[in-house]
Short mmCIF file of C-alpha atoms in Angstrom, two decimals:
data_model
loop_
_atom_site.label_atom_id
_atom_site.label_comp_id
_atom_site.label_asym_id
_atom_site.label_seq_id
_atom_site.Cartn_x
_atom_site.Cartn_y
_atom_site.Cartn_z
CA MET O 1 -23.49 -9.21 20.08
CA ARG O 2 -22.54 -10.02 16.42
CA PRO O 3 -18.91 -10.98 15.73
CA ALA O 4 -18.20 -7.82 13.69
CA LEU O 5 -19.48 -5.69 16.61
CA ILE O 6 -17.42 -7.65 19.06
CA ILE O 7 -14.28 -7.02 17.03
CA ALA O 8 -15.12 -3.35 16.66
CA ALA O 9 -15.68 -3.02 20.40
CA SER O 10 -12.48 -4.92 21.15
CA LEU O 11 -10.50 -2.65 18.85
CA ALA O 12 -12.16 0.46 20.44
CA ALA O 13 -11.09 -0.82 23.86
CA THR O 14 -7.57 -1.42 22.69
CA LEU O 15 -7.35 2.04 21.18
CA ALA O 16 -8.67 3.59 24.30
CA GLN O 17 -5.95 1.80 26.32
CA ALA O 18 -3.41 2.92 23.72
CA SER O 19 -4.44 6.54 23.98
CA ALA O 20 -3.65 6.39 27.73
CA ALA O 21 -0.34 4.74 27.16
CA GLU O 22 1.27 4.33 23.66
CA VAL O 23 0.27 3.39 20.13
CA VAL O 24 1.64 -0.09 19.42
CA ILE O 25 2.34 -0.97 15.81
CA GLY O 26 3.24 -4.52 14.76
CA VAL O 27 6.09 -4.92 12.27
CA ALA O 28 6.47 -8.30 10.51
CA ALA O 29 9.81 -8.94 8.76
CA PRO O 30 11.88 -11.96 7.81
CA LEU O 31 14.55 -11.67 10.43
CA SER O 32 15.75 -15.21 9.83
CA GLY O 33 16.23 -17.40 6.81
CA PRO O 34 17.45 -16.42 3.31
CA SER O 35 15.69 -13.03 3.36
CA ALA O 36 17.08 -11.95 6.69
CA MET O 37 19.05 -9.12 5.11
CA LEU O 38 15.80 -7.64 3.69
CA GLY O 39 14.14 -8.05 7.01
CA GLU O 40 16.87 -6.18 8.76
CA GLN O 41 16.23 -3.31 6.28
CA VAL O 42 12.59 -3.36 7.35
CA ARG O 43 13.49 -3.30 11.00
CA GLN O 44 15.88 -0.39 10.62
CA GLY O 45 13.46 1.72 8.67
CA ALA O 46 10.55 0.92 10.95
CA GLU O 47 12.54 1.77 14.11
CA ALA O 48 13.63 5.08 12.69
CA ALA O 49 10.12 6.04 11.77
CA ALA O 50 8.69 4.92 15.11
CA GLY O 51 11.16 7.17 16.91
CA ALA O 52 10.11 10.17 14.81
CA ALA O 53 6.34 9.41 15.15
CA GLY O 54 6.42 8.64 18.84
CA VAL O 55 4.96 5.15 18.55
CA THR O 56 5.98 1.76 19.98
CA LEU O 57 6.82 -1.26 17.79
CA GLU O 58 6.24 -4.92 18.26
CA ILE O 59 8.68 -6.46 15.82
CA ALA O 60 8.14 -10.13 14.88
CA ASP O 61 10.09 -12.52 12.66
CA ASP O 62 7.74 -13.90 9.96
CA ALA O 63 10.64 -15.81 8.22
CA CYS O 64 8.79 -15.33 4.93
CA THR O 65 6.77 -18.46 5.73
CA SER O 66 3.18 -19.32 6.51
CA GLU O 67 4.04 -20.48 10.01
CA GLY O 68 6.07 -17.36 10.61
CA GLY O 69 3.16 -15.19 9.45
CA LYS O 70 0.84 -16.86 11.93
CA THR O 71 3.34 -16.55 14.72
CA ALA O 72 3.88 -12.84 13.96
CA ALA O 73 0.11 -12.17 13.88
CA GLN O 74 -0.31 -13.89 17.25
CA ALA O 75 2.48 -11.73 18.69
CA PHE O 76 0.76 -8.58 17.48
CA VAL O 77 -2.50 -9.62 19.09
CA ALA O 78 -0.81 -10.38 22.36
CA ALA O 79 0.98 -7.06 22.29
CA LYS O 80 -2.34 -5.28 21.72
CA ALA O 81 -1.11 -3.74 18.45
CA VAL O 82 -3.68 -1.41 16.84
CA ILE O 83 -2.28 -1.77 13.33
CA ALA O 84 0.50 -3.73 11.67
CA THR O 85 2.94 -3.18 8.78
CA GLY O 86 5.89 -4.93 7.20
CA PHE O 87 5.44 -8.19 5.39
CA LEU O 88 7.56 -8.91 2.26
CA CYS O 89 6.24 -12.33 1.38
CA THR O 90 2.81 -13.51 0.21
CA GLU O 91 2.99 -16.71 2.25
CA ALA O 92 3.50 -14.84 5.48
CA ILE O 93 0.89 -12.22 5.05
CA GLU O 94 -1.83 -14.57 3.79
CA ALA O 95 -1.35 -16.72 6.87
CA ALA O 96 -1.33 -13.75 9.18
CA LEU O 97 -4.40 -11.90 7.80
CA PRO O 98 -7.13 -14.23 9.08
CA ILE O 99 -5.76 -13.88 12.59
CA LEU O 100 -5.35 -10.08 12.25
CA LYS O 101 -8.84 -9.79 10.76
CA GLU O 102 -10.33 -11.59 13.76
CA ALA O 103 -8.53 -9.19 16.08
CA GLY O 104 -9.54 -6.08 14.07
CA ILE O 105 -5.95 -5.21 13.21
CA ALA O 106 -5.40 -3.61 9.84
CA VAL O 107 -2.20 -4.01 7.78
CA VAL O 108 -0.17 -1.68 5.69
CA ALA O 109 1.84 -4.19 3.59
CA THR O 110 5.27 -2.93 2.77
CA GLY O 111 6.52 -5.29 0.11
CA VAL O 112 3.92 -7.80 -1.10
CA ARG O 113 3.02 -7.16 -4.74
CA THR O 114 0.79 -10.18 -5.50
CA ASN O 115 -2.34 -8.91 -7.15
CA SER O 116 -4.65 -11.35 -5.33
CA LEU O 117 -3.81 -9.77 -1.98
CA THR O 118 -6.15 -6.88 -2.78
CA ASP O 119 -8.14 -8.35 -5.60
CA ARG O 120 -9.68 -10.84 -3.13
CA ARG O 121 -10.18 -8.37 -0.33
CA ALA O 122 -13.98 -7.98 -0.98
CA LYS O 123 -14.28 -11.80 -0.69
CA THR O 124 -11.87 -12.36 2.16
CA GLY O 125 -12.60 -9.28 4.19
CA TRP O 126 -8.87 -8.92 4.86
CA PRO O 127 -8.17 -5.51 6.39
CA VAL O 128 -5.11 -4.66 4.20
CA VAL O 129 -3.75 -1.93 2.09
CA ARG O 130 -0.33 -1.96 0.49
CA PHE O 131 2.46 0.54 0.07
CA ALA O 132 4.11 -1.73 -2.50
CA PRO O 133 3.08 -1.48 -6.11
CA ARG O 134 0.74 -4.21 -7.60
CA ALA O 135 2.42 -6.89 -9.77
CA ASP O 136 0.68 -5.49 -12.77
CA ASP O 137 1.70 -1.82 -12.19
CA GLU O 138 4.86 -2.31 -14.20
CA VAL O 139 3.08 -3.37 -17.34
CA GLU O 140 0.39 -0.67 -16.88
CA ALA O 141 3.08 1.96 -16.60
CA ALA O 142 4.96 0.65 -19.60
CA ALA O 143 1.82 0.59 -21.69
CA SER O 144 0.80 4.09 -20.65
CA ILE O 145 4.20 5.72 -21.01
CA LEU O 146 5.47 3.89 -24.12
CA GLY O 147 2.04 3.72 -25.74
CA HIS O 148 2.03 7.51 -25.81
CA ALA O 149 5.68 7.93 -26.89
CA TRP O 150 5.69 5.17 -29.49
CA ARG O 151 2.35 5.87 -31.15
CA GLY O 152 3.05 6.16 -34.85
CA GLU O 153 6.39 4.33 -34.53
CA LEU O 154 7.31 0.85 -35.84
CA PHE O 155 8.04 -1.10 -32.64
CA ALA O 156 8.69 -4.66 -31.64
CA ILE O 157 8.18 -6.67 -28.40
CA VAL O 158 10.68 -9.32 -27.38
CA ASP O 159 10.75 -11.64 -24.31
CA ASP O 160 13.26 -14.17 -23.04
CA GLY O 161 10.78 -17.04 -22.58
CA THR O 162 10.69 -16.93 -18.79
CA ILE O 163 7.32 -16.77 -17.08
CA TYR O 164 7.86 -13.25 -15.74
CA SER O 165 9.05 -11.92 -19.08
CA ARG O 166 6.37 -13.62 -21.15
CA GLU O 167 3.65 -12.16 -18.89
CA LEU O 168 5.23 -8.74 -19.09
CA ALA O 169 5.46 -8.88 -22.83
CA GLU O 170 2.02 -10.29 -23.39
CA GLY O 171 0.44 -7.75 -21.04
CA LEU O 172 2.15 -4.99 -22.85
CA ARG O 173 1.04 -6.25 -26.28
CA LEU O 174 -2.59 -6.56 -25.08
CA SER O 175 -2.58 -3.11 -23.57
CA PHE O 176 -1.09 -1.60 -26.73
CA GLU O 177 -3.74 -3.27 -28.88
CA GLN O 178 -6.55 -2.15 -26.63
CA SER O 179 -5.36 1.41 -27.10
CA GLY O 180 -5.26 0.95 -30.90
CA ILE O 181 -1.61 0.35 -31.65
CA LYS O 182 0.03 -2.92 -32.74
CA ALA O 183 3.56 -4.20 -32.62
CA ALA O 184 5.21 -4.62 -36.02
CA PHE O 185 7.21 -7.64 -34.81
CA ILE O 186 7.10 -10.04 -31.87
CA ASP O 187 9.95 -12.39 -31.08
CA THR O 188 11.60 -14.44 -28.30
CA LEU O 189 15.34 -14.25 -27.55
CA ARG O 190 17.50 -17.06 -26.30
CA PRO O 191 18.96 -15.74 -22.98
CA GLN O 192 22.55 -15.94 -21.82
CA LEU O 193 24.09 -16.13 -25.25
CA ASP O 194 27.46 -14.55 -26.11
CA ASN O 195 25.80 -12.55 -28.82
CA GLN O 196 22.36 -11.44 -30.08
CA ILE O 197 23.35 -10.81 -33.69
CA GLY O 198 20.52 -12.99 -35.02
CA LEU O 199 17.89 -11.11 -33.06
CA ALA O 200 19.32 -7.72 -34.00
CA GLY O 201 19.20 -8.81 -37.62
CA ARG O 202 15.57 -9.91 -37.41
CA LEU O 203 14.62 -6.72 -35.69
CA ARG O 204 16.27 -4.63 -38.38
CA LYS O 205 14.64 -6.64 -41.12
CA SER O 206 11.23 -6.03 -39.50
CA GLY O 207 11.75 -2.27 -39.80
CA ALA O 208 11.31 -1.71 -36.05
CA THR O 209 12.88 1.52 -34.76
CA HIS O 210 11.93 0.82 -31.17
CA VAL O 211 11.88 -2.47 -29.22
CA PHE O 212 10.69 -3.40 -25.71
CA VAL O 213 12.76 -6.30 -24.38
CA ALA O 214 11.28 -8.20 -21.47
CA GLY O 215 14.59 -9.75 -20.41
CA ASP O 216 17.52 -9.43 -18.04
CA ARG O 217 20.13 -6.69 -18.14
CA PRO O 218 22.98 -8.81 -19.69
CA ASP O 219 20.83 -9.86 -22.64
CA VAL O 220 19.55 -6.36 -23.26
CA ALA O 221 23.17 -5.06 -23.06
CA ILE O 222 24.37 -7.59 -25.61
CA LEU O 223 21.48 -6.80 -27.94
CA GLY O 224 22.36 -3.08 -27.76
CA ARG O 225 26.01 -3.82 -28.48
CA ASP O 226 25.26 -6.12 -31.42
CA ALA O 227 22.75 -3.70 -32.92
CA ALA O 228 25.37 -1.02 -32.94
CA GLN O 229 27.92 -3.40 -34.52
CA ILE O 230 25.61 -3.97 -37.51
CA GLY O 231 24.77 -0.28 -37.82
CA TYR O 232 21.21 -0.76 -36.67
CA GLN O 233 19.75 2.33 -34.98
CA VAL O 234 17.12 1.22 -32.46
CA THR O 235 15.71 2.52 -29.27
CA ILE O 236 15.69 -0.26 -26.68
CA ALA O 237 13.38 -0.28 -23.61
CA GLY O 238 12.96 -2.71 -20.79
CA GLY O 239 11.48 -3.29 -17.32
CA GLU O 240 12.79 -2.70 -13.81
CA VAL O 241 15.25 -5.70 -13.96
CA LEU O 242 17.51 -3.36 -15.91
CA ARG O 243 18.52 -1.91 -12.59
CA ALA O 244 20.54 -4.98 -11.87
CA ALA O 245 24.28 -4.67 -11.59
CA SER O 246 26.24 -4.71 -14.92
CA GLU O 247 27.90 -8.02 -15.73
CA GLY O 248 30.72 -6.86 -18.04
CA ILE O 249 28.98 -5.54 -21.14
CA ASP O 250 27.14 -2.31 -20.34
CA LEU O 251 23.77 -1.14 -21.58
CA ALA O 252 23.78 1.07 -24.67
CA PRO O 253 23.50 4.76 -23.79
CA GLY O 254 19.89 5.86 -24.37
CA THR O 255 18.41 2.50 -23.23
CA LEU O 256 15.02 3.22 -21.61
CA MET O 257 13.68 1.58 -18.44
CA ILE O 258 10.23 1.47 -16.82
CA GLY O 259 11.19 1.11 -13.20
CA LEU O 260 10.69 2.10 -9.62
CA PRO O 261 12.72 5.09 -8.37
CA GLU O 262 15.78 4.74 -6.18
CA TRP O 263 13.95 5.44 -2.94
CA SER O 264 16.79 7.50 -1.38
CA GLU O 265 16.70 9.85 -4.39
CA ILE O 266 13.06 10.87 -3.88
CA ALA O 267 12.84 10.66 -0.09
CA ASP O 268 13.02 13.57 2.30
CA PRO O 269 16.72 14.48 2.29
CA ALA O 270 16.70 15.28 6.01
CA VAL O 271 15.48 11.77 6.85
CA VAL O 272 18.04 10.20 4.51
CA ALA O 273 20.79 12.25 6.16
CA ARG O 274 19.56 11.34 9.66
CA LEU O 275 19.58 7.67 8.77
CA ARG O 276 23.13 7.87 7.41
CA ASP O 277 24.24 9.79 10.54
CA GLY O 278 22.94 6.83 12.47
CA LYS O 279 24.98 4.45 10.35
CA VAL O 280 21.90 3.14 8.49
CA GLU O 281 22.27 3.12 4.69
CA PRO O 282 18.86 3.77 3.16
CA ASP O 283 18.94 0.84 0.78
CA GLY O 284 16.30 -1.69 -0.20
CA TYR O 285 13.34 -1.73 2.14
CA VAL O 286 14.66 0.76 4.66
CA LEU O 287 12.71 3.76 3.27
CA PRO O 288 9.55 1.90 2.28
CA ALA O 289 9.33 0.44 5.76
CA TYR O 290 9.80 3.99 7.17
CA ALA O 291 6.95 5.27 5.03
CA SER O 292 4.72 2.31 5.96
CA VAL O 293 5.14 3.06 9.65
CA GLU O 294 4.44 6.74 9.00
CA ILE O 295 1.12 5.77 7.33
CA ALA O 296 0.23 3.27 10.12
CA ALA O 297 0.93 5.84 12.85
CA GLN O 298 -1.16 8.52 11.17
CA ALA O 299 -4.06 6.11 10.69
CA ALA O 300 -3.90 4.98 14.29
CA LYS O 301 -3.84 8.52 15.61
CA ALA O 302 -6.78 9.43 13.31
CA VAL O 303 -8.86 6.59 14.85
CA LEU O 304 -7.82 7.66 18.38
CA ALA O 305 -9.00 11.16 17.49
CA GLY O 306 -12.46 9.85 16.72
CA GLY O 307 -12.27 8.02 13.37
CA SER O 308 -14.59 5.09 12.77
CA ASN O 309 -12.25 2.18 12.22
CA MET O 310 -8.68 1.54 11.06
CA LEU O 311 -9.39 0.32 7.54
CA SER O 312 -11.66 3.35 6.87
CA ALA O 313 -8.90 5.55 8.24
CA LEU O 314 -6.53 4.06 5.66
CA GLU O 315 -8.80 4.67 2.64
CA GLY O 316 -9.95 7.71 0.92
CA GLN O 317 -7.26 10.08 2.23
CA GLU O 318 -3.61 10.94 1.69
CA PHE O 319 -0.90 10.40 4.22
CA SER O 320 2.27 12.54 4.54
CA THR O 321 5.29 10.40 4.00
CA ILE O 322 8.98 10.87 3.29
CA PHE O 323 8.14 10.40 -0.42
CA GLY O 324 5.23 12.90 -0.37
CA PRO O 325 1.49 12.16 -0.24
CA VAL O 326 0.44 8.49 -0.51
CA GLY O 327 -3.22 7.34 -0.72
CA PHE O 328 -5.12 4.13 -1.18
CA ASP O 329 -8.27 3.29 -3.20
CA ASP O 330 -11.19 1.25 -1.92
CA HIS O 331 -9.43 -1.98 -3.03
CA GLY O 332 -6.43 -1.18 -0.84
CA ASP O 333 -4.05 -0.38 -3.68
CA ARG O 334 -2.10 2.90 -4.03
CA THR O 335 -3.91 5.56 -5.93
CA ASP O 336 -0.71 6.39 -7.86
CA ASN O 337 1.54 4.18 -9.98
CA PRO O 338 5.10 4.60 -8.68
CA TYR O 339 6.77 3.32 -11.91
CA ARG O 340 8.58 5.93 -13.96
CA LEU O 341 10.48 6.30 -17.20
CA TYR O 342 14.33 6.45 -17.03
CA ARG O 343 17.03 6.80 -19.66
CA TYR O 344 20.48 5.28 -19.25
CA ASN O 345 23.21 7.88 -19.80
CA GLY O 346 26.18 5.45 -19.89
CA GLY O 347 26.56 5.39 -16.05
CA ALA O 348 23.20 5.74 -14.39
CA PHE O 349 19.48 5.79 -15.10
CA ILE O 350 18.14 9.38 -15.22
CA GLU O 351 14.40 10.04 -14.90
CA VAL O 352 12.76 11.37 -18.07
CA ASP O 353 10.37 14.24 -17.55
CA GLN O 354 6.96 13.17 -18.90
CA GLN O 355 5.37 16.53 -18.89
#
């Protein structure tokens, strides 16, 4: 028998056993090390979802390391898990996937954004889809949303010189130009200065009425303050890092952000209330982990009901989650882009209706 058929037969046998007992879902999370707080959020969300879905969890500490990923994968195989979820770190999931592939265990990755995880899937054969957005979803959302809103405006693009910010700014510039619009001014700011008067002056001189700043919240806040001080009316936009806590100087009211939603604000209110009643605050990865287990449980039950294989069960259909329907394309990425446009009202970011 060929290896692929052996794996399929082994998985079928495991599922048959599970149907007579319980569906076991593996959950990998960094329960030790510097990311242990995030791992605890994964554990709490996964356990709550498992209770609601009637499935059993095999929770393993992947420590956000390669060795931890291997150990977690081996634990899932030993526990006869039919599918796995969790994983917040690239190192852990990339070490786990060869083992899980060999065992025929598919993965719903909760937090790994690295593009190569799914970009290389055709080559690696890794049986993985991800609930998390791709690393390039932020720039694609920014280009789509702002490209429509700023067409016909004089706009600038500024970055703070870090790798992340430069890639975000350059990706945005290229996407804009591919859609036929071009920045009037491009610049780099010096981060962590007491003022950004010089940058504000250069932007005003360029004639830009809108500027996207790929930089941290404190620098964007200082730019907004200094622009107002010199009487420069400009609309400032930034990326998801603007959700960071304020560090003294607040963002200018009207500042725009391309970011992910606060999960507790868009989740099923009944689930949020139930978690809080159980003394679990739905922060960080609690709700994404909950949704990942929901998806994993529905896929497993679909295979038990006569589906072909787990990866096929994860693709080409939508799953009911606490956030609404979620689906995956044939690369394993979400069919929707979860980034949205928000406007700062002086105290919080409020979603802007794009319709």
